[in-house]
């Protein structure tokens, strides 16, 4: 059980996630004499344009999770407007699927970096976080019991779904197989990571009861 804020639904699958940093080294120079330096931003931008095309235009798709997503979310470079930048960095977050998994992303991005470096760039890649996608079938006794007990408090059926965010399940059940009893089921709504993030009080208290009933019933079977 992962108690992320699902609300009255149970997630049985989710995308993977990768955090990647690319660092481009150049040579500083006065902007009036660019030939004496090497602009670190230029090759990094070129690489990111090629990466966007490679990852965003793929035909790989998962029927439940959709397509992989690839986004540069942090970009820095240069120190002042009249100086050729000697270093530039980009941080990227990738949300992966089984059909385009973390290993394939690393392989493709490595190829793109090597190709850029072969043209004179000096770009290094650091994958500092890599969590795999998770996909279970949701047919375990644990999930069925959670649906049954949860429905009493939600006063409606509890569906099983696949979601795009990543959870601790990537570390806990990555090698357990599709029939493993996994449920992401916890109080919450669609406000995570927003300034007005909140949890409804009644739902929170209901989940205390749901967890208590669920764990007692499941462990006594």
mmCIF file with all atom_site columns, C-alpha atoms in Angstrom:
data_model
loop_
_atom_site.group_PDB
_atom_site.id
_atom_site.type_symbol
_atom_site.label_atom_id
_atom_site.label_alt_id
_atom_site.label_comp_id
_atom_site.label_asym_id
_atom_site.label_entity_id
_atom_site.label_seq_id
_atom_site.pdbx_PDB_ins_code
_atom_site.Cartn_x
_atom_site.Cartn_y
_atom_site.Cartn_z
_atom_site.occupancy
_atom_site.B_iso_or_equiv
_atom_site.pdbx_formal_charge
_atom_site.auth_seq_id
_atom_site.auth_comp_id
_atom_site.auth_asym_id
_atom_site.auth_atom_id
_atom_site.pdbx_PDB_model_num
ATOM 1   C CA . UNK A 1 1   ? 0.000   0.000   0.000   1.00 0.00 ? 1   UNK A CA 1
ATOM 2   C CA . UNK A 1 2   ? 1.310   3.412   -0.987  1.00 0.00 ? 2   UNK A CA 1
ATOM 3   C CA . UNK A 1 3   ? -0.642  6.215   0.670   1.00 0.00 ? 3   UNK A CA 1
ATOM 4   C CA . UNK A 1 4   ? -0.196  8.858   -2.002  1.00 0.00 ? 4   UNK A CA 1
ATOM 5   C CA . UNK A 1 5   ? -3.195  11.192  -2.541  1.00 0.00 ? 5   UNK A CA 1
ATOM 6   C CA . UNK A 1 6   ? -5.367  9.227   -4.943  1.00 0.00 ? 6   UNK A CA 1
ATOM 7   C CA . UNK A 1 7   ? -8.728  10.011  -3.420  1.00 0.00 ? 7   UNK A CA 1
ATOM 8   C CA . UNK A 1 8   ? -11.392 7.370   -3.908  1.00 0.00 ? 8   UNK A CA 1
ATOM 9   C CA . UNK A 1 9   ? -9.593  5.585   -6.723  1.00 0.00 ? 9   UNK A CA 1
ATOM 10  C CA . UNK A 1 10  ? -6.851  2.963   -6.632  1.00 0.00 ? 10  UNK A CA 1
ATOM 11  C CA . UNK A 1 11  ? -3.785  3.307   -8.833  1.00 0.00 ? 11  UNK A CA 1
ATOM 12  C CA . UNK A 1 12  ? -2.326  -0.026  -9.933  1.00 0.00 ? 12  UNK A CA 1
ATOM 13  C CA . UNK A 1 13  ? 0.194   1.303   -12.475 1.00 0.00 ? 13  UNK A CA 1
ATOM 14  C CA . UNK A 1 14  ? 2.254   4.424   -13.010 1.00 0.00 ? 14  UNK A CA 1
ATOM 15  C CA . UNK A 1 15  ? 4.987   5.892   -15.174 1.00 0.00 ? 15  UNK A CA 1
ATOM 16  C CA . UNK A 1 16  ? 8.661   5.855   -14.302 1.00 0.00 ? 16  UNK A CA 1
ATOM 17  C CA . UNK A 1 17  ? 10.700  8.988   -13.737 1.00 0.00 ? 17  UNK A CA 1
ATOM 18  C CA . UNK A 1 18  ? 14.231  10.116  -14.587 1.00 0.00 ? 18  UNK A CA 1
ATOM 19  C CA . UNK A 1 19  ? 16.082  13.259  -13.531 1.00 0.00 ? 19  UNK A CA 1
ATOM 20  C CA . UNK A 1 20  ? 18.976  14.091  -15.844 1.00 0.00 ? 20  UNK A CA 1
ATOM 21  C CA . UNK A 1 21  ? 21.548  16.871  -15.844 1.00 0.00 ? 21  UNK A CA 1
ATOM 22  C CA . UNK A 1 22  ? 23.485  17.878  -18.952 1.00 0.00 ? 22  UNK A CA 1
ATOM 23  C CA . UNK A 1 23  ? 26.551  20.080  -18.518 1.00 0.00 ? 23  UNK A CA 1
ATOM 24  C CA . UNK A 1 24  ? 28.150  21.835  -21.497 1.00 0.00 ? 24  UNK A CA 1
ATOM 25  C CA . UNK A 1 25  ? 31.684  23.218  -21.156 1.00 0.00 ? 25  UNK A CA 1
ATOM 26  C CA . UNK A 1 26  ? 32.848  26.111  -23.305 1.00 0.00 ? 26  UNK A CA 1
ATOM 27  C CA . UNK A 1 27  ? 35.435  28.845  -23.080 1.00 0.00 ? 27  UNK A CA 1
ATOM 28  C CA . UNK A 1 28  ? 34.753  32.335  -21.797 1.00 0.00 ? 28  UNK A CA 1
ATOM 29  C CA . UNK A 1 29  ? 35.594  35.345  -23.918 1.00 0.00 ? 29  UNK A CA 1
ATOM 30  C CA . UNK A 1 30  ? 34.487  38.936  -24.376 1.00 0.00 ? 30  UNK A CA 1
ATOM 31  C CA . UNK A 1 31  ? 31.430  39.132  -26.582 1.00 0.00 ? 31  UNK A CA 1
ATOM 32  C CA . UNK A 1 32  ? 33.228  41.482  -28.969 1.00 0.00 ? 32  UNK A CA 1
ATOM 33  C CA . UNK A 1 33  ? 35.728  38.686  -29.673 1.00 0.00 ? 33  UNK A CA 1
ATOM 34  C CA . UNK A 1 34  ? 33.655  35.493  -29.763 1.00 0.00 ? 34  UNK A CA 1
ATOM 35  C CA . UNK A 1 35  ? 36.277  33.730  -31.877 1.00 0.00 ? 35  UNK A CA 1
ATOM 36  C CA . UNK A 1 36  ? 38.515  33.593  -28.790 1.00 0.00 ? 36  UNK A CA 1
ATOM 37  C CA . UNK A 1 37  ? 35.935  31.602  -26.847 1.00 0.00 ? 37  UNK A CA 1
ATOM 38  C CA . UNK A 1 38  ? 33.441  28.775  -27.246 1.00 0.00 ? 38  UNK A CA 1
ATOM 39  C CA . UNK A 1 39  ? 29.790  29.347  -26.421 1.00 0.00 ? 39  UNK A CA 1
ATOM 40  C CA . UNK A 1 40  ? 28.653  26.567  -24.071 1.00 0.00 ? 40  UNK A CA 1
ATOM 41  C CA . UNK A 1 41  ? 24.972  27.347  -24.633 1.00 0.00 ? 41  UNK A CA 1
ATOM 42  C CA . UNK A 1 42  ? 24.887  26.727  -28.391 1.00 0.00 ? 42  UNK A CA 1
ATOM 43  C CA . UNK A 1 43  ? 25.637  22.968  -28.476 1.00 0.00 ? 43  UNK A CA 1
ATOM 44  C CA . UNK A 1 44  ? 23.426  22.341  -25.456 1.00 0.00 ? 44  UNK A CA 1
ATOM 45  C CA . UNK A 1 45  ? 20.487  24.051  -27.125 1.00 0.00 ? 45  UNK A CA 1
ATOM 46  C CA . UNK A 1 46  ? 21.145  22.089  -30.315 1.00 0.00 ? 46  UNK A CA 1
ATOM 47  C CA . UNK A 1 47  ? 21.175  18.842  -28.344 1.00 0.00 ? 47  UNK A CA 1
ATOM 48  C CA . UNK A 1 48  ? 17.914  19.669  -26.561 1.00 0.00 ? 48  UNK A CA 1
ATOM 49  C CA . UNK A 1 49  ? 16.143  20.452  -29.842 1.00 0.00 ? 49  UNK A CA 1
ATOM 50  C CA . UNK A 1 50  ? 17.227  17.069  -31.225 1.00 0.00 ? 50  UNK A CA 1
ATOM 51  C CA . UNK A 1 51  ? 16.236  15.319  -27.989 1.00 0.00 ? 51  UNK A CA 1
ATOM 52  C CA . UNK A 1 52  ? 12.785  16.927  -28.031 1.00 0.00 ? 52  UNK A CA 1
ATOM 53  C CA . UNK A 1 53  ? 12.226  15.584  -31.526 1.00 0.00 ? 53  UNK A CA 1
ATOM 54  C CA . UNK A 1 54  ? 13.561  12.113  -30.709 1.00 0.00 ? 54  UNK A CA 1
ATOM 55  C CA . UNK A 1 55  ? 11.523  11.637  -27.544 1.00 0.00 ? 55  UNK A CA 1
ATOM 56  C CA . UNK A 1 56  ? 8.353   13.583  -28.305 1.00 0.00 ? 56  UNK A CA 1
ATOM 57  C CA . UNK A 1 57  ? 7.749   12.228  -31.795 1.00 0.00 ? 57  UNK A CA 1
ATOM 58  C CA . UNK A 1 58  ? 8.102   8.564   -30.889 1.00 0.00 ? 58  UNK A CA 1
ATOM 59  C CA . UNK A 1 59  ? 5.318   6.151   -31.818 1.00 0.00 ? 59  UNK A CA 1
ATOM 60  C CA . UNK A 1 60  ? 5.852   4.088   -28.657 1.00 0.00 ? 60  UNK A CA 1
ATOM 61  C CA . UNK A 1 61  ? 2.710   4.130   -26.552 1.00 0.00 ? 61  UNK A CA 1
ATOM 62  C CA . UNK A 1 62  ? 1.218   2.296   -23.584 1.00 0.00 ? 62  UNK A CA 1
ATOM 63  C CA . UNK A 1 63  ? -2.554  1.712   -23.667 1.00 0.00 ? 63  UNK A CA 1
ATOM 64  C CA . UNK A 1 64  ? -2.922  2.690   -20.004 1.00 0.00 ? 64  UNK A CA 1
ATOM 65  C CA . UNK A 1 65  ? -0.078  5.149   -19.387 1.00 0.00 ? 65  UNK A CA 1
ATOM 66  C CA . UNK A 1 66  ? 0.104   6.887   -22.762 1.00 0.00 ? 66  UNK A CA 1
ATOM 67  C CA . UNK A 1 67  ? 3.360   8.185   -24.215 1.00 0.00 ? 67  UNK A CA 1
ATOM 68  C CA . UNK A 1 68  ? 6.667   9.016   -22.601 1.00 0.00 ? 68  UNK A CA 1
ATOM 69  C CA . UNK A 1 69  ? 7.101   12.688  -21.714 1.00 0.00 ? 69  UNK A CA 1
ATOM 70  C CA . UNK A 1 70  ? 10.411  14.560  -21.991 1.00 0.00 ? 70  UNK A CA 1
ATOM 71  C CA . UNK A 1 71  ? 10.809  18.094  -20.642 1.00 0.00 ? 71  UNK A CA 1
ATOM 72  C CA . UNK A 1 72  ? 13.709  20.417  -19.912 1.00 0.00 ? 72  UNK A CA 1
ATOM 73  C CA . UNK A 1 73  ? 12.658  22.109  -16.685 1.00 0.00 ? 73  UNK A CA 1
ATOM 74  C CA . UNK A 1 74  ? 15.793  24.021  -15.586 1.00 0.00 ? 74  UNK A CA 1
ATOM 75  C CA . UNK A 1 75  ? 18.289  25.780  -17.884 1.00 0.00 ? 75  UNK A CA 1
ATOM 76  C CA . UNK A 1 76  ? 21.216  27.968  -16.818 1.00 0.00 ? 76  UNK A CA 1
ATOM 77  C CA . UNK A 1 77  ? 24.153  29.466  -18.661 1.00 0.00 ? 77  UNK A CA 1
ATOM 78  C CA . UNK A 1 78  ? 26.424  32.480  -18.692 1.00 0.00 ? 78  UNK A CA 1
ATOM 79  C CA . UNK A 1 79  ? 27.244  35.125  -16.117 1.00 0.00 ? 79  UNK A CA 1
ATOM 80  C CA . UNK A 1 80  ? 26.784  38.455  -17.862 1.00 0.00 ? 80  UNK A CA 1
ATOM 81  C CA . UNK A 1 81  ? 25.354  39.734  -21.105 1.00 0.00 ? 81  UNK A CA 1
ATOM 82  C CA . UNK A 1 82  ? 28.624  40.794  -22.740 1.00 0.00 ? 82  UNK A CA 1
ATOM 83  C CA . UNK A 1 83  ? 30.536  37.545  -22.083 1.00 0.00 ? 83  UNK A CA 1
ATOM 84  C CA . UNK A 1 84  ? 30.602  34.302  -24.038 1.00 0.00 ? 84  UNK A CA 1
ATOM 85  C CA . UNK A 1 85  ? 29.379  31.660  -21.545 1.00 0.00 ? 85  UNK A CA 1
ATOM 86  C CA . UNK A 1 86  ? 31.910  29.090  -20.425 1.00 0.00 ? 86  UNK A CA 1
ATOM 87  C CA . UNK A 1 87  ? 29.349  26.698  -18.986 1.00 0.00 ? 87  UNK A CA 1
ATOM 88  C CA . UNK A 1 88  ? 25.678  25.869  -19.445 1.00 0.00 ? 88  UNK A CA 1
ATOM 89  C CA . UNK A 1 89  ? 23.505  23.263  -17.769 1.00 0.00 ? 89  UNK A CA 1
ATOM 90  C CA . UNK A 1 90  ? 20.093  21.771  -18.424 1.00 0.00 ? 90  UNK A CA 1
ATOM 91  C CA . UNK A 1 91  ? 18.031  19.603  -16.108 1.00 0.00 ? 91  UNK A CA 1
ATOM 92  C CA . UNK A 1 92  ? 15.472  17.278  -17.629 1.00 0.00 ? 92  UNK A CA 1
ATOM 93  C CA . UNK A 1 93  ? 12.624  15.209  -16.248 1.00 0.00 ? 93  UNK A CA 1
ATOM 94  C CA . UNK A 1 94  ? 11.451  12.193  -18.241 1.00 0.00 ? 94  UNK A CA 1
ATOM 95  C CA . UNK A 1 95  ? 8.341   10.158  -17.444 1.00 0.00 ? 95  UNK A CA 1
ATOM 96  C CA . UNK A 1 96  ? 8.843   6.692   -18.862 1.00 0.00 ? 96  UNK A CA 1
ATOM 97  C CA . UNK A 1 97  ? 6.619   3.794   -19.938 1.00 0.00 ? 97  UNK A CA 1
ATOM 98  C CA . UNK A 1 98  ? 7.378   0.052   -20.309 1.00 0.00 ? 98  UNK A CA 1
ATOM 99  C CA . UNK A 1 99  ? 7.634   0.408   -24.086 1.00 0.00 ? 99  UNK A CA 1
ATOM 100 C CA . UNK A 1 100 ? 10.156  3.256   -23.765 1.00 0.00 ? 100 UNK A CA 1
ATOM 101 C CA . UNK A 1 101 ? 11.814  2.447   -20.477 1.00 0.00 ? 101 UNK A CA 1
ATOM 102 C CA . UNK A 1 102 ? 14.638  4.083   -18.558 1.00 0.00 ? 102 UNK A CA 1
ATOM 103 C CA . UNK A 1 103 ? 17.348  2.016   -20.237 1.00 0.00 ? 103 UNK A CA 1
ATOM 104 C CA . UNK A 1 104 ? 16.144  2.978   -23.702 1.00 0.00 ? 104 UNK A CA 1
ATOM 105 C CA . UNK A 1 105 ? 15.995  6.645   -22.718 1.00 0.00 ? 105 UNK A CA 1
ATOM 106 C CA . UNK A 1 106 ? 19.560  6.496   -21.403 1.00 0.00 ? 106 UNK A CA 1
ATOM 107 C CA . UNK A 1 107 ? 20.767  4.737   -24.562 1.00 0.00 ? 107 UNK A CA 1
ATOM 108 C CA . UNK A 1 108 ? 19.135  7.243   -26.901 1.00 0.00 ? 108 UNK A CA 1
ATOM 109 C CA . UNK A 1 109 ? 20.273  10.299  -24.969 1.00 0.00 ? 109 UNK A CA 1
ATOM 110 C CA . UNK A 1 110 ? 23.805  8.903   -24.762 1.00 0.00 ? 110 UNK A CA 1
ATOM 111 C CA . UNK A 1 111 ? 23.812  8.577   -28.552 1.00 0.00 ? 111 UNK A CA 1
ATOM 112 C CA . UNK A 1 112 ? 22.691  12.186  -28.946 1.00 0.00 ? 112 UNK A CA 1
ATOM 113 C CA . UNK A 1 113 ? 25.375  13.446  -26.543 1.00 0.00 ? 113 UNK A CA 1
ATOM 114 C CA . UNK A 1 114 ? 28.093  11.488  -28.360 1.00 0.00 ? 114 UNK A CA 1
ATOM 115 C CA . UNK A 1 115 ? 26.964  12.861  -31.720 1.00 0.00 ? 115 UNK A CA 1
ATOM 116 C CA . UNK A 1 116 ? 27.050  16.433  -30.401 1.00 0.00 ? 116 UNK A CA 1
ATOM 117 C CA . UNK A 1 117 ? 30.474  15.923  -28.833 1.00 0.00 ? 117 UNK A CA 1
ATOM 118 C CA . UNK A 1 118 ? 31.779  14.528  -32.113 1.00 0.00 ? 118 UNK A CA 1
ATOM 119 C CA . UNK A 1 119 ? 31.100  17.974  -33.596 1.00 0.00 ? 119 UNK A CA 1
ATOM 120 C CA . UNK A 1 120 ? 33.249  19.738  -31.001 1.00 0.00 ? 120 UNK A CA 1
ATOM 121 C CA . UNK A 1 121 ? 30.952  20.064  -27.994 1.00 0.00 ? 121 UNK A CA 1
ATOM 122 C CA . UNK A 1 122 ? 31.964  19.039  -24.481 1.00 0.00 ? 122 UNK A CA 1
ATOM 123 C CA . UNK A 1 123 ? 28.739  17.814  -22.905 1.00 0.00 ? 123 UNK A CA 1
ATOM 124 C CA . UNK A 1 124 ? 28.506  15.447  -19.948 1.00 0.00 ? 124 UNK A CA 1
ATOM 125 C CA . UNK A 1 125 ? 25.380  13.602  -18.845 1.00 0.00 ? 125 UNK A CA 1
ATOM 126 C CA . UNK A 1 126 ? 24.468  12.734  -15.260 1.00 0.00 ? 126 UNK A CA 1
ATOM 127 C CA . UNK A 1 127 ? 21.372  10.614  -14.577 1.00 0.00 ? 127 UNK A CA 1
ATOM 128 C CA . UNK A 1 128 ? 20.963  11.323  -10.894 1.00 0.00 ? 128 UNK A CA 1
ATOM 129 C CA . UNK A 1 129 ? 17.568  9.719   -10.392 1.00 0.00 ? 129 UNK A CA 1
ATOM 130 C CA . UNK A 1 130 ? 16.012  6.811   -12.275 1.00 0.00 ? 130 UNK A CA 1
ATOM 131 C CA . UNK A 1 131 ? 12.811  5.077   -11.148 1.00 0.00 ? 131 UNK A CA 1
ATOM 132 C CA . UNK A 1 132 ? 11.105  2.477   -13.387 1.00 0.00 ? 132 UNK A CA 1
ATOM 133 C CA . UNK A 1 133 ? 7.465   2.414   -14.413 1.00 0.00 ? 133 UNK A CA 1
ATOM 134 C CA . UNK A 1 134 ? 5.164   0.052   -12.524 1.00 0.00 ? 134 UNK A CA 1
ATOM 135 C CA . UNK A 1 135 ? 2.306   -1.950  -14.007 1.00 0.00 ? 135 UNK A CA 1
ATOM 136 C CA . UNK A 1 136 ? 0.186   -4.497  -12.127 1.00 0.00 ? 136 UNK A CA 1
ATOM 137 C CA . UNK A 1 137 ? -3.097  -6.082  -13.182 1.00 0.00 ? 137 UNK A CA 1
ATOM 138 C CA . UNK A 1 138 ? -5.137  -4.955  -10.159 1.00 0.00 ? 138 UNK A CA 1
ATOM 139 C CA . UNK A 1 139 ? -6.697  -8.405  -9.711  1.00 0.00 ? 139 UNK A CA 1
ATOM 140 C CA . UNK A 1 140 ? -5.127  -9.283  -6.366  1.00 0.00 ? 140 UNK A CA 1
ATOM 141 C CA . UNK A 1 141 ? -7.226  -10.066 -3.309  1.00 0.00 ? 141 UNK A CA 1
ATOM 142 C CA . UNK A 1 142 ? -5.659  -7.041  -1.617  1.00 0.00 ? 142 UNK A CA 1
ATOM 143 C CA . UNK A 1 143 ? -6.924  -4.634  -4.287  1.00 0.00 ? 143 UNK A CA 1
ATOM 144 C CA . UNK A 1 144 ? -10.381 -6.217  -4.358  1.00 0.00 ? 144 UNK A CA 1
ATOM 145 C CA . UNK A 1 145 ? -10.648 -5.937  -0.588  1.00 0.00 ? 145 UNK A CA 1
ATOM 146 C CA . UNK A 1 146 ? -9.532  -2.293  -0.693  1.00 0.00 ? 146 UNK A CA 1
ATOM 147 C CA . UNK A 1 147 ? -12.205 -1.593  -3.309  1.00 0.00 ? 147 UNK A CA 1
ATOM 148 C CA . UNK A 1 148 ? -14.895 -3.274  -1.226  1.00 0.00 ? 148 UNK A CA 1
ATOM 149 C CA . UNK A 1 149 ? -14.031 -1.518  2.024   1.00 0.00 ? 149 UNK A CA 1
ATOM 150 C CA . UNK A 1 150 ? -13.345 1.834   0.359   1.00 0.00 ? 150 UNK A CA 1
ATOM 151 C CA . UNK A 1 151 ? -16.702 1.808   -1.414  1.00 0.00 ? 151 UNK A CA 1
ATOM 152 C CA . UNK A 1 152 ? -18.521 1.812   1.941   1.00 0.00 ? 152 UNK A CA 1
ATOM 153 C CA . UNK A 1 153 ? -16.962 5.139   2.865   1.00 0.00 ? 153 UNK A CA 1
ATOM 154 C CA . UNK A 1 154 ? -16.873 6.696   -0.590  1.00 0.00 ? 154 UNK A CA 1
ATOM 155 C CA . UNK A 1 155 ? -20.491 5.649   -1.153  1.00 0.00 ? 155 UNK A CA 1
ATOM 156 C CA . UNK A 1 156 ? -19.573 4.740   -4.720  1.00 0.00 ? 156 UNK A CA 1
ATOM 157 C CA . UNK A 1 157 ? -17.489 2.111   -6.526  1.00 0.00 ? 157 UNK A CA 1
ATOM 158 C CA . UNK A 1 158 ? -13.685 2.420   -6.279  1.00 0.00 ? 158 UNK A CA 1
ATOM 159 C CA . UNK A 1 159 ? -12.126 2.076   -9.757  1.00 0.00 ? 159 UNK A CA 1
ATOM 160 C CA . UNK A 1 160 ? -8.573  1.000   -10.564 1.00 0.00 ? 160 UNK A CA 1
ATOM 161 C CA . UNK A 1 161 ? -6.530  3.265   -12.834 1.00 0.00 ? 161 UNK A CA 1
ATOM 162 C CA . UNK A 1 162 ? -3.070  3.967   -14.213 1.00 0.00 ? 162 UNK A CA 1
ATOM 163 C CA . UNK A 1 163 ? -1.511  7.314   -13.297 1.00 0.00 ? 163 UNK A CA 1
ATOM 164 C CA . UNK A 1 164 ? 1.325   9.499   -14.598 1.00 0.00 ? 164 UNK A CA 1
ATOM 165 C CA . UNK A 1 165 ? 3.121   10.492  -11.332 1.00 0.00 ? 165 UNK A CA 1
ATOM 166 C CA . UNK A 1 166 ? 5.741   8.159   -9.848  1.00 0.00 ? 166 UNK A CA 1
ATOM 167 C CA . UNK A 1 167 ? 5.572   6.657   -6.330  1.00 0.00 ? 167 UNK A CA 1
ATOM 168 C CA . UNK A 1 168 ? 7.734   4.618   -3.944  1.00 0.00 ? 168 UNK A CA 1
ATOM 169 C CA . UNK A 1 169 ? 6.393   1.517   -5.657  1.00 0.00 ? 169 UNK A CA 1
ATOM 170 C CA . UNK A 1 170 ? 9.204   1.975   -8.189  1.00 0.00 ? 170 UNK A CA 1
ATOM 171 C CA . UNK A 1 171 ? 11.630  0.992   -5.438  1.00 0.00 ? 171 UNK A CA 1
ATOM 172 C CA . UNK A 1 172 ? 9.429   -1.536  -3.675  1.00 0.00 ? 172 UNK A CA 1
ATOM 173 C CA . UNK A 1 173 ? 7.850   -3.714  -6.378  1.00 0.00 ? 173 UNK A CA 1
ATOM 174 C CA . UNK A 1 174 ? 9.832   -3.126  -9.580  1.00 0.00 ? 174 UNK A CA 1
ATOM 175 C CA . UNK A 1 175 ? 10.674  -6.835  -9.913  1.00 0.00 ? 175 UNK A CA 1
ATOM 176 C CA . UNK A 1 176 ? 7.553   -8.373  -8.362  1.00 0.00 ? 176 UNK A CA 1
ATOM 177 C CA . UNK A 1 177 ? 5.495   -9.049  -11.492 1.00 0.00 ? 177 UNK A CA 1
ATOM 178 C CA . UNK A 1 178 ? 2.038   -7.940  -12.711 1.00 0.00 ? 178 UNK A CA 1
ATOM 179 C CA . UNK A 1 179 ? 0.035   -9.956  -10.164 1.00 0.00 ? 179 UNK A CA 1
ATOM 180 C CA . UNK A 1 180 ? 1.732   -8.454  -7.109  1.00 0.00 ? 180 UNK A CA 1
ATOM 181 C CA . UNK A 1 181 ? -0.776  -6.947  -4.597  1.00 0.00 ? 181 UNK A CA 1
ATOM 182 C CA . UNK A 1 182 ? -0.055  -3.254  -5.058  1.00 0.00 ? 182 UNK A CA 1
ATOM 183 C CA . UNK A 1 183 ? -2.432  -0.347  -4.455  1.00 0.00 ? 183 UNK A CA 1
ATOM 184 C CA . UNK A 1 184 ? -1.783  3.371   -4.360  1.00 0.00 ? 184 UNK A CA 1
ATOM 185 C CA . UNK A 1 185 ? -4.718  4.506   -2.285  1.00 0.00 ? 185 UNK A CA 1
ATOM 186 C CA . UNK A 1 186 ? -4.749  7.526   -0.002  1.00 0.00 ? 186 UNK A CA 1
ATOM 187 C CA . UNK A 1 187 ? -6.682  10.679  0.897   1.00 0.00 ? 187 UNK A CA 1
ATOM 188 C CA . UNK A 1 188 ? -6.285  13.565  -1.523  1.00 0.00 ? 188 UNK A CA 1
ATOM 189 C CA . UNK A 1 189 ? -7.432  15.153  -4.762  1.00 0.00 ? 189 UNK A CA 1
ATOM 190 C CA . UNK A 1 190 ? -6.044  16.864  -7.868  1.00 0.00 ? 190 UNK A CA 1
ATOM 191 C CA . UNK A 1 191 ? -4.208  19.681  -6.017  1.00 0.00 ? 191 UNK A CA 1
ATOM 192 C CA . UNK A 1 192 ? -0.733  18.137  -5.367  1.00 0.00 ? 192 UNK A CA 1
ATOM 193 C CA . UNK A 1 193 ? 2.195   20.575  -5.799  1.00 0.00 ? 193 UNK A CA 1
ATOM 194 C CA . UNK A 1 194 ? -0.152  23.557  -6.027  1.00 0.00 ? 194 UNK A CA 1
ATOM 195 C CA . UNK A 1 195 ? -0.238  26.512  -3.653  1.00 0.00 ? 195 UNK A CA 1
ATOM 196 C CA . UNK A 1 196 ? -3.699  25.497  -2.425  1.00 0.00 ? 196 UNK A CA 1
ATOM 197 C CA . UNK A 1 197 ? -2.947  21.804  -1.909  1.00 0.00 ? 197 UNK A CA 1
ATOM 198 C CA . UNK A 1 198 ? -5.297  20.324  0.654   1.00 0.00 ? 198 UNK A CA 1
ATOM 199 C CA . UNK A 1 199 ? -6.993  17.129  1.853   1.00 0.00 ? 199 UNK A CA 1
ATOM 200 C CA . UNK A 1 200 ? -10.677 17.021  2.700   1.00 0.00 ? 200 UNK A CA 1
ATOM 201 C CA . UNK A 1 201 ? -11.124 16.373  6.441   1.00 0.00 ? 201 UNK A CA 1
ATOM 202 C CA . UNK A 1 202 ? -13.893 13.801  6.050   1.00 0.00 ? 202 UNK A CA 1
ATOM 203 C CA . UNK A 1 203 ? -11.907 11.861  3.449   1.00 0.00 ? 203 UNK A CA 1
ATOM 204 C CA . UNK A 1 204 ? -8.825  11.916  5.679   1.00 0.00 ? 204 UNK A CA 1
ATOM 205 C CA . UNK A 1 205 ? -10.752 10.498  8.618   1.00 0.00 ? 205 UNK A CA 1
ATOM 206 C CA . UNK A 1 206 ? -12.440 7.930   6.367   1.00 0.00 ? 206 UNK A CA 1
ATOM 207 C CA . UNK A 1 207 ? -9.055  6.664   5.250   1.00 0.00 ? 207 UNK A CA 1
ATOM 208 C CA . UNK A 1 208 ? -8.028  6.068   8.854   1.00 0.00 ? 208 UNK A CA 1
ATOM 209 C CA . UNK A 1 209 ? -10.987 3.697   9.061   1.00 0.00 ? 209 UNK A CA 1
ATOM 210 C CA . UNK A 1 210 ? -10.366 2.220   5.619   1.00 0.00 ? 210 UNK A CA 1
ATOM 211 C CA . UNK A 1 211 ? -6.746  1.376   6.424   1.00 0.00 ? 211 UNK A CA 1
ATOM 212 C CA . UNK A 1 212 ? -7.659  -0.104  9.799   1.00 0.00 ? 212 UNK A CA 1
ATOM 213 C CA . UNK A 1 213 ? -10.360 -2.347  8.340   1.00 0.00 ? 213 UNK A CA 1
ATOM 214 C CA . UNK A 1 214 ? -8.281  -3.269  5.289   1.00 0.00 ? 214 UNK A CA 1
ATOM 215 C CA . UNK A 1 215 ? -5.111  -4.297  7.093   1.00 0.00 ? 215 UNK A CA 1
ATOM 216 C CA . UNK A 1 216 ? -6.959  -6.258  9.780   1.00 0.00 ? 216 UNK A CA 1
ATOM 217 C CA . UNK A 1 217 ? -9.123  -8.075  7.232   1.00 0.00 ? 217 UNK A CA 1
ATOM 218 C CA . UNK A 1 218 ? -6.280  -8.798  4.818   1.00 0.00 ? 218 UNK A CA 1
ATOM 219 C CA . UNK A 1 219 ? -3.784  -9.987  7.414   1.00 0.00 ? 219 UNK A CA 1
ATOM 220 C CA . UNK A 1 220 ? -6.397  -12.235 9.051   1.00 0.00 ? 220 UNK A CA 1
ATOM 221 C CA . UNK A 1 221 ? -7.125  -14.082 5.804   1.00 0.00 ? 221 UNK A CA 1
#
